[in-house]
CSV table of C-alpha atoms and ligand atoms in Angstrom, one decimal:
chain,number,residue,atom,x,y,z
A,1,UNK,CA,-19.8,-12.2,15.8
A,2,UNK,CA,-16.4,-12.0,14.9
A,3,UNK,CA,-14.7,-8.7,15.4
A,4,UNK,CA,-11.7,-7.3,13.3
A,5,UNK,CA,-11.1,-3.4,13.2
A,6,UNK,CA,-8.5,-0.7,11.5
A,7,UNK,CA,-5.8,0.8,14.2
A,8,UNK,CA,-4.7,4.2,13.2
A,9,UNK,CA,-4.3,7.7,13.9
A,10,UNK,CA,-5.9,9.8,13.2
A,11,UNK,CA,-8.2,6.9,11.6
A,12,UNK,CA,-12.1,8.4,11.5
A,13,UNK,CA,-11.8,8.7,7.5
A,14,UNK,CA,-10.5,5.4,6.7
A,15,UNK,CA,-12.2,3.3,4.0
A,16,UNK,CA,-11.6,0.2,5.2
A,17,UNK,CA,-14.8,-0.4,7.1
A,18,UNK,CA,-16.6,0.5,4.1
A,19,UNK,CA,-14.6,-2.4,2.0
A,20,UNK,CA,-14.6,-5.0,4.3
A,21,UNK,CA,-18.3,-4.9,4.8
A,22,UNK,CA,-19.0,-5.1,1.4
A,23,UNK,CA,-16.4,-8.0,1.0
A,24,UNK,CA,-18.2,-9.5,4.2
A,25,UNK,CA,-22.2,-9.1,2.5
A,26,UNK,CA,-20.5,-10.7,-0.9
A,27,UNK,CA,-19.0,-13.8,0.9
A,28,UNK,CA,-21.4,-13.9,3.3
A,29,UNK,CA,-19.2,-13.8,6.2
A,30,UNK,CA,-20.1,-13.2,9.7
A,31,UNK,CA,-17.7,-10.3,10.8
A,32,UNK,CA,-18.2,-6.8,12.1
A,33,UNK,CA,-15.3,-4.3,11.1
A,34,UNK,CA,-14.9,-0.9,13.2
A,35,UNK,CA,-12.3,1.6,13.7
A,36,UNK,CA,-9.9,2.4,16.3
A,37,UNK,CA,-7.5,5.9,16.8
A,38,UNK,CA,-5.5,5.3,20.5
A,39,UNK,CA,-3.4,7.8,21.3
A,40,UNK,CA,0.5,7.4,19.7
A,41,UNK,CA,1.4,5.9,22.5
A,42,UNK,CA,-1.5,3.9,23.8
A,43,UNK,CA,-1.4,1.8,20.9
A,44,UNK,CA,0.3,-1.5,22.0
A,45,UNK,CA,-1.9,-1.3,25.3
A,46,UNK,CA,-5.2,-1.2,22.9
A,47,UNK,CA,-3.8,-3.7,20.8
A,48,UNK,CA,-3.8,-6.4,23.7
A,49,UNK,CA,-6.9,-5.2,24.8
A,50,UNK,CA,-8.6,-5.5,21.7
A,51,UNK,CA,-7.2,-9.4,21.4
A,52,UNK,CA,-7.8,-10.4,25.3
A,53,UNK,CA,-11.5,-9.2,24.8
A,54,UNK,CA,-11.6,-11.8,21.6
A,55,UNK,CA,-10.7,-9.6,18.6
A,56,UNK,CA,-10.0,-11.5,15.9
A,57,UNK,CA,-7.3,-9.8,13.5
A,58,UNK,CA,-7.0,-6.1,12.8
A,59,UNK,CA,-5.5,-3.9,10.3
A,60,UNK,CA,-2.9,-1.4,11.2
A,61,UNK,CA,-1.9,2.0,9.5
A,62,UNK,CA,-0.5,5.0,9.6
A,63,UNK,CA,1.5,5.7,12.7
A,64,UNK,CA,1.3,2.5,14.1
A,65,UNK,CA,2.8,-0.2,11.1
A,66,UNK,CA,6.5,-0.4,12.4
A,67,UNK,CA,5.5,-0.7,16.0
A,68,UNK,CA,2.6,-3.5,15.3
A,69,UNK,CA,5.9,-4.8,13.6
A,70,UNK,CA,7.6,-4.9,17.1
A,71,UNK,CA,4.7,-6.2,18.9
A,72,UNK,CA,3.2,-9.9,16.9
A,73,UNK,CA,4.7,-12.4,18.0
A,74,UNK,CA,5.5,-13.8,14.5
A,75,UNK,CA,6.1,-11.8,10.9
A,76,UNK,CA,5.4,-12.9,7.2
A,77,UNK,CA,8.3,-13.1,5.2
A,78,UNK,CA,6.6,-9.9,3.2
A,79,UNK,CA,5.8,-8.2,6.7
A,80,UNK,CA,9.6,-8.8,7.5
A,81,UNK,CA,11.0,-7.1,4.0
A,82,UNK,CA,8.4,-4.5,4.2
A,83,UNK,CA,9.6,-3.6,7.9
A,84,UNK,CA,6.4,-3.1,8.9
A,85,UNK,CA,2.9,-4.9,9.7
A,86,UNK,CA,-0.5,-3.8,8.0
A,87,UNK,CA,-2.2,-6.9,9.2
A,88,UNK,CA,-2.6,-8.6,12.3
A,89,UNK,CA,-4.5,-12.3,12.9
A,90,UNK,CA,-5.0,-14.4,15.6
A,91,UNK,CA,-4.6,-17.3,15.1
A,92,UNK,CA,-6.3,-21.1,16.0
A,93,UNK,CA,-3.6,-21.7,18.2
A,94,UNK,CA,-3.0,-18.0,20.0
A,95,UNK,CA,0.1,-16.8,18.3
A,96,UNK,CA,-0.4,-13.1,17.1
A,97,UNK,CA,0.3,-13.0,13.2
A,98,UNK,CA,2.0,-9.8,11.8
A,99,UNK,CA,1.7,-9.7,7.8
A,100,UNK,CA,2.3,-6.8,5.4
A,101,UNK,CA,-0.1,-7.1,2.1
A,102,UNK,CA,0.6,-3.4,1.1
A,103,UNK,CA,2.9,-4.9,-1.8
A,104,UNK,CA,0.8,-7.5,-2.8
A,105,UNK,CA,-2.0,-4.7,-3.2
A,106,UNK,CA,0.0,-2.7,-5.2
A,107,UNK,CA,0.9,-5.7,-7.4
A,108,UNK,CA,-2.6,-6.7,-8.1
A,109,UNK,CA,-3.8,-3.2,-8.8
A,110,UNK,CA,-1.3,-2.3,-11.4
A,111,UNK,CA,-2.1,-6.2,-13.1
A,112,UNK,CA,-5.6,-5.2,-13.0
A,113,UNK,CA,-5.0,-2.7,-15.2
A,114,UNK,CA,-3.1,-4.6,-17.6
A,115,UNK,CA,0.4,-3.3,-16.6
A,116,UNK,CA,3.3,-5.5,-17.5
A,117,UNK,CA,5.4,-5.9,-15.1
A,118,UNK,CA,7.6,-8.8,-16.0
A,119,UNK,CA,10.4,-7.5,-18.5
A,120,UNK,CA,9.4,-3.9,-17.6
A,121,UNK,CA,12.0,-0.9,-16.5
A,122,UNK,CA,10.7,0.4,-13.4
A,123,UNK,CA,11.1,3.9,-11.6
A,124,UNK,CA,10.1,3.8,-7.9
A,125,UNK,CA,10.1,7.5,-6.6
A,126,UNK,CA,10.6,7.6,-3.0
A,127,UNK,CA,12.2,5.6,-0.1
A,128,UNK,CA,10.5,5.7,2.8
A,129,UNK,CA,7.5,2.9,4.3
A,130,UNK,CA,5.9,2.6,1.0
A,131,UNK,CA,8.5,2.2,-1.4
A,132,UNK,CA,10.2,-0.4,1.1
A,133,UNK,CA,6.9,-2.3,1.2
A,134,UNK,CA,6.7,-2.5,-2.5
A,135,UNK,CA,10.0,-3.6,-3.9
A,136,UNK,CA,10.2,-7.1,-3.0
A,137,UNK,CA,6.7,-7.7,-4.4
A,138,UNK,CA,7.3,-6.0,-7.3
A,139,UNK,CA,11.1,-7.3,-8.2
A,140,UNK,CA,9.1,-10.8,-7.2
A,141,UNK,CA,7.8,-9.8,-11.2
A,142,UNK,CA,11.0,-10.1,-12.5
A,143,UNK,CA,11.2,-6.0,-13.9
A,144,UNK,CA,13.9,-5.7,-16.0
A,145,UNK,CA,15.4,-2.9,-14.4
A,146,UNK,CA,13.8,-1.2,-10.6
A,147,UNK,CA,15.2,2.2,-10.1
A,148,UNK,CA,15.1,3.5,-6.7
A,149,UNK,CA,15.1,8.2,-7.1
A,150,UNK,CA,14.3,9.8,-3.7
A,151,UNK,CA,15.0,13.6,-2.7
A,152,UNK,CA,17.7,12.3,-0.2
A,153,UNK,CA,19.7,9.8,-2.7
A,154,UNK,CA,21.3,7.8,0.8
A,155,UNK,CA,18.1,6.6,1.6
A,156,UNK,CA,17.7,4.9,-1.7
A,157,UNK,CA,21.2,3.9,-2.0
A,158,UNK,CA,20.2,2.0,1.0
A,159,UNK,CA,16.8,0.6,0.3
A,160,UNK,CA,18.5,-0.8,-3.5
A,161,UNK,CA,21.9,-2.4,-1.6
A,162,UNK,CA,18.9,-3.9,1.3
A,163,UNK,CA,16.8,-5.6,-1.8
A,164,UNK,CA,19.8,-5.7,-4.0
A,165,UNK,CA,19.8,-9.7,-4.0
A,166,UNK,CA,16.2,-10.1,-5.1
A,167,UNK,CA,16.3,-8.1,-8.0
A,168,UNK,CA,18.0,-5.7,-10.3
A,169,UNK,CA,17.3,-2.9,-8.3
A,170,UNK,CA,19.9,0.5,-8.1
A,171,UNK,CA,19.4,4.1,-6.8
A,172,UNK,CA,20.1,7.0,-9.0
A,173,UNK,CA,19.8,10.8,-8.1
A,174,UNK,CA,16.5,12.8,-9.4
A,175,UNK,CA,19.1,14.7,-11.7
A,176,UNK,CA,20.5,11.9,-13.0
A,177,UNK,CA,18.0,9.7,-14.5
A,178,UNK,CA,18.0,7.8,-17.5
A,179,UNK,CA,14.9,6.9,-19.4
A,180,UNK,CA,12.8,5.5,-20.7
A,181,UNK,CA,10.6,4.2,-17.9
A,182,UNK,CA,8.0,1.9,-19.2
A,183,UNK,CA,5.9,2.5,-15.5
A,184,UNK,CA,6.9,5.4,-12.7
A,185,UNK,CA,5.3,4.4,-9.4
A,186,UNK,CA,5.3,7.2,-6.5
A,187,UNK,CA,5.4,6.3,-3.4
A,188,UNK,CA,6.5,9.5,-2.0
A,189,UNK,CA,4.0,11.5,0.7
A,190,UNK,CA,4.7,14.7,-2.0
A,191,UNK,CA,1.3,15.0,-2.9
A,192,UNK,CA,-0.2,15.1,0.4
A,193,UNK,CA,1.1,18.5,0.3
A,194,UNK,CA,0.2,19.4,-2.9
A,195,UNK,CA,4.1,19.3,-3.7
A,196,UNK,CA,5.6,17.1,-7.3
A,197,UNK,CA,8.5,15.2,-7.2
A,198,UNK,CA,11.5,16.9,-8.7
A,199,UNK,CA,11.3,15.0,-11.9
A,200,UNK,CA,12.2,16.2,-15.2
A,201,UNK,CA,9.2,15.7,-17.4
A,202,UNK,CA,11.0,14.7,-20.6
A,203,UNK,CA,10.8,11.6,-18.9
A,204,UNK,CA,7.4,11.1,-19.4
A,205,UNK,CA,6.0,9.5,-22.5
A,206,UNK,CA,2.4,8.6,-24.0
A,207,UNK,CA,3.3,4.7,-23.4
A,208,UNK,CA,4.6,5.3,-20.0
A,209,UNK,CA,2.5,4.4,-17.5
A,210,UNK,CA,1.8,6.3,-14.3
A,211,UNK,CA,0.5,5.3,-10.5
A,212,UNK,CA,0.8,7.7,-7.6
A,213,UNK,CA,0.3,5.1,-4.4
A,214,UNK,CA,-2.2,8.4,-3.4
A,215,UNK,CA,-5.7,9.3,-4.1
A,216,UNK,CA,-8.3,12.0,-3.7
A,217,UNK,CA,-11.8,13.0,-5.0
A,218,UNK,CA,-9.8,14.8,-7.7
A,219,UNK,CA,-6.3,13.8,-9.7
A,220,UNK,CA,-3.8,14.3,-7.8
A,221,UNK,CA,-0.7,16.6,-7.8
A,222,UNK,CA,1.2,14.0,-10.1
A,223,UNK,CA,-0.9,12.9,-12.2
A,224,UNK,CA,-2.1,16.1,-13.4
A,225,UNK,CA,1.2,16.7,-14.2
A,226,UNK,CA,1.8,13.9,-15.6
A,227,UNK,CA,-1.2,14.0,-17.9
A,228,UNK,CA,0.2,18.0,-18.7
A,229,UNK,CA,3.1,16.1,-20.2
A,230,UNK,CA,1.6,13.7,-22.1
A,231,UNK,CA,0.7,10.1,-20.0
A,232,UNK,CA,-2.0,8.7,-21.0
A,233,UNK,CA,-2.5,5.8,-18.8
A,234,UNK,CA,-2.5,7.3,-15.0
A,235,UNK,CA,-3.9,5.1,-11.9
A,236,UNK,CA,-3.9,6.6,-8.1
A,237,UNK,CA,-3.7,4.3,-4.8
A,238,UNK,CA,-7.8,3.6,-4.5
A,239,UNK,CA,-7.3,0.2,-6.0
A,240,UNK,CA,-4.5,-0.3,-4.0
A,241,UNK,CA,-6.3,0.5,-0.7
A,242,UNK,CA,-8.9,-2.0,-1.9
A,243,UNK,CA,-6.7,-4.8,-3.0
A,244,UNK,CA,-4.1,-4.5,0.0
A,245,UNK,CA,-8.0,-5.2,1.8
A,246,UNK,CA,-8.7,-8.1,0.0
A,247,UNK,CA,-5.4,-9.8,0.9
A,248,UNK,CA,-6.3,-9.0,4.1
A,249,UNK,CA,-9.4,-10.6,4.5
A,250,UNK,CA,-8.3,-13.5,2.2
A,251,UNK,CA,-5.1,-13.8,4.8
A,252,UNK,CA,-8.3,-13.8,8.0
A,253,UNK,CA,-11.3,-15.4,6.4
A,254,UNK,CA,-9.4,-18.2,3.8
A,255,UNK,CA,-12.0,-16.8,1.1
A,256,UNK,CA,-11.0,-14.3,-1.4
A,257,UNK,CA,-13.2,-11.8,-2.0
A,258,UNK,CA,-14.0,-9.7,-5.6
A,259,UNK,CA,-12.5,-6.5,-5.8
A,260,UNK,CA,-14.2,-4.7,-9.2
A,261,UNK,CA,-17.3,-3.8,-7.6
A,262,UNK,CA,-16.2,-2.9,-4.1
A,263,UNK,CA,-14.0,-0.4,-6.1
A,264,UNK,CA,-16.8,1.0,-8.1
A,265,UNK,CA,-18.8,1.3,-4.4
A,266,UNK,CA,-15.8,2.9,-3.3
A,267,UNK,CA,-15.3,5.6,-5.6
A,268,UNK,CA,-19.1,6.3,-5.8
A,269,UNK,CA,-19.0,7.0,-2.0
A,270,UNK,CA,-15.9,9.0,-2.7
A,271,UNK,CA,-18.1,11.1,-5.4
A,272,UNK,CA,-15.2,10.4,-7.5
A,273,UNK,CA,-17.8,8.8,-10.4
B,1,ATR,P1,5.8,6.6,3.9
B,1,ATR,O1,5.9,5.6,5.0
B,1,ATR,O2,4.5,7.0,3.4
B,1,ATR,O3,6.7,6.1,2.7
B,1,ATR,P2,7.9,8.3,4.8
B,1,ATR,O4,8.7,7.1,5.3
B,1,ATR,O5,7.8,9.6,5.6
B,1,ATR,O6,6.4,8.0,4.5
B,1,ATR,O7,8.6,8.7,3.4
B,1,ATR,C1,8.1,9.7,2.6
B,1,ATR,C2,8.9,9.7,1.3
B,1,ATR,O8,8.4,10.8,0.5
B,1,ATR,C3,10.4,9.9,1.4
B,1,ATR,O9,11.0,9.2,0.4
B,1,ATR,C4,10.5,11.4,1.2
B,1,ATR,O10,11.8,11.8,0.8
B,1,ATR,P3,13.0,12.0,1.8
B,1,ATR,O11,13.5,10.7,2.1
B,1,ATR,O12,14.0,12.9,1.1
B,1,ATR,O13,12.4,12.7,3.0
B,1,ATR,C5,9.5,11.6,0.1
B,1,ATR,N1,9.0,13.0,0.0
B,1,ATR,C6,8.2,13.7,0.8
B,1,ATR,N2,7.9,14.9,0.4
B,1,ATR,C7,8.6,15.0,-0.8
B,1,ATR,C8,8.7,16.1,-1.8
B,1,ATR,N3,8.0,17.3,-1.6
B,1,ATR,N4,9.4,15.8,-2.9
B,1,ATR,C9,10.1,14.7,-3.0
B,1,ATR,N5,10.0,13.6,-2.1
B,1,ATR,C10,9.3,13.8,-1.0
């Protein structure tokens, strides 16, 4: 059977396996999915094990996306603007794949909740691996206006002059920003902490609409506080996760799978319905 498998660290809670079964069972496709967690720096060793002993493609996350970058032996174009590889195939003719379809997930998520994106003003909070993942994808929708904020302003001064000729992208300071925002997207790791981006919430609106790239059982830190102030459409990062794993299989398998019930499977499991 073919044999695909998540790389990550630490890597015993990740959804994935959950998802791609059920994608597998709905295409009927004959694939086992498992997990991996090598030590930090074992990785690139269990990478080539897992492909001499006929592994078939893998996804890659947290710490290991810019080293898988290092190690394929070709990139995507969105795996080379996202700096960073979230999925690996093998090829028919041996070549090592590296392909990022973090972006692409975000992308389809906010679409599937009937977000405009095309003509929309844009605040991206954060500039770190996720935020550099997304732009491209989402300046690919032709935004009116992407606006970079992140607690250390150099990095997004940075990221917006790197994607500056795709897009109208710019970086301005927390303290400094201008609404309105017609969709604020955080990428940052803030609420993994528990912690809010320093945002000033006359920013937020009831049209605005609001997507933290994290999730939980329970709201998270930014979205309850962005409900406090008022938003009333809110979306976390579980229909990310689950469309950045579609892309993935699509990408391994040719076949695209459904999404809308995976997701409800998903967040049933989660006990967050
Ligand atoms: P990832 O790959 O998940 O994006 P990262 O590269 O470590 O992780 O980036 C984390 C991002 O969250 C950064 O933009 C970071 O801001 P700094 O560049 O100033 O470090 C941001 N971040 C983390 N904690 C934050 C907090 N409490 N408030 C605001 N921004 C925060």
């Amino acid at each position: 059977m073919d044999r695909y498998l998540v790389f990550g660290h630490p890597v015993r809670h990740s959804k994935s396996p959950f998802i791609h079964t059920l994608f597998a069972r709905q295409t009927q496709q004959e694939l086992e999915y498992g997990l991996a967690e090598p030590a930090v720096d074992e990785f690139a060793q269990a990478l080539r094990t897992f492909f001499d002993q006929g592994g078939k493609g893998c996804n890659v996350t947290v710490p290991f996306k810019e080293q898988a970058f290092t190690l394929v032996d070709r990139l995507s174009l969105r795996a080379k603007r996202a700096g960073a590889v979230n999925t690996i195939k093998l090829t028919d003719d041996g070549v090592l794949l590296g392909d990022n379809t973090d972006g692409a997930g975000l992308v389809a998520d906010l679409k599937s909740h009937g977000v405009t994106l095309a003509d929309s003003r844009i605040l991206l909070l954060g500039a770190g691996g996720a935020a550099r993942g997304a732009l491209a994808p989402l300046l690919a929708e032709l935004p009116s206006e992407l606006v970079i904020a992140n607690r250390t302003h150099t990095k997004a001064q940075q990221l917006a002059a790197e994607f500056h000729d795709l897009g109208p992208v710019t970086a301005q300071a927390y303290e400094q920003l201008a609404g309105p925002f017609d969709l604020v997207i955080n990428s940052t790791s803030a609420s993994l902490q528990g912690e809010l981006p320093p945002l000033t919430p006359a920013l937020i609106h009831t049209d605005i609409a609001i997507y933290d790239m994290m999730y939980g059982a329970s709201d998270t830190a930014f979205i309850s506080w962005a409900k406090q102030h008022g938003a009333r459409q809110t979306m976390d990062g579980l229909g990310m996760l689950v469309e950045q794993a579609a892309e993935a299989f699509t990408v391994w398998r040719g076949i695209r799978p459904g999404t809308k019930q995976v997701l409800r499977e998903l967040k049933r499991n989660l006990g967050v319905i």
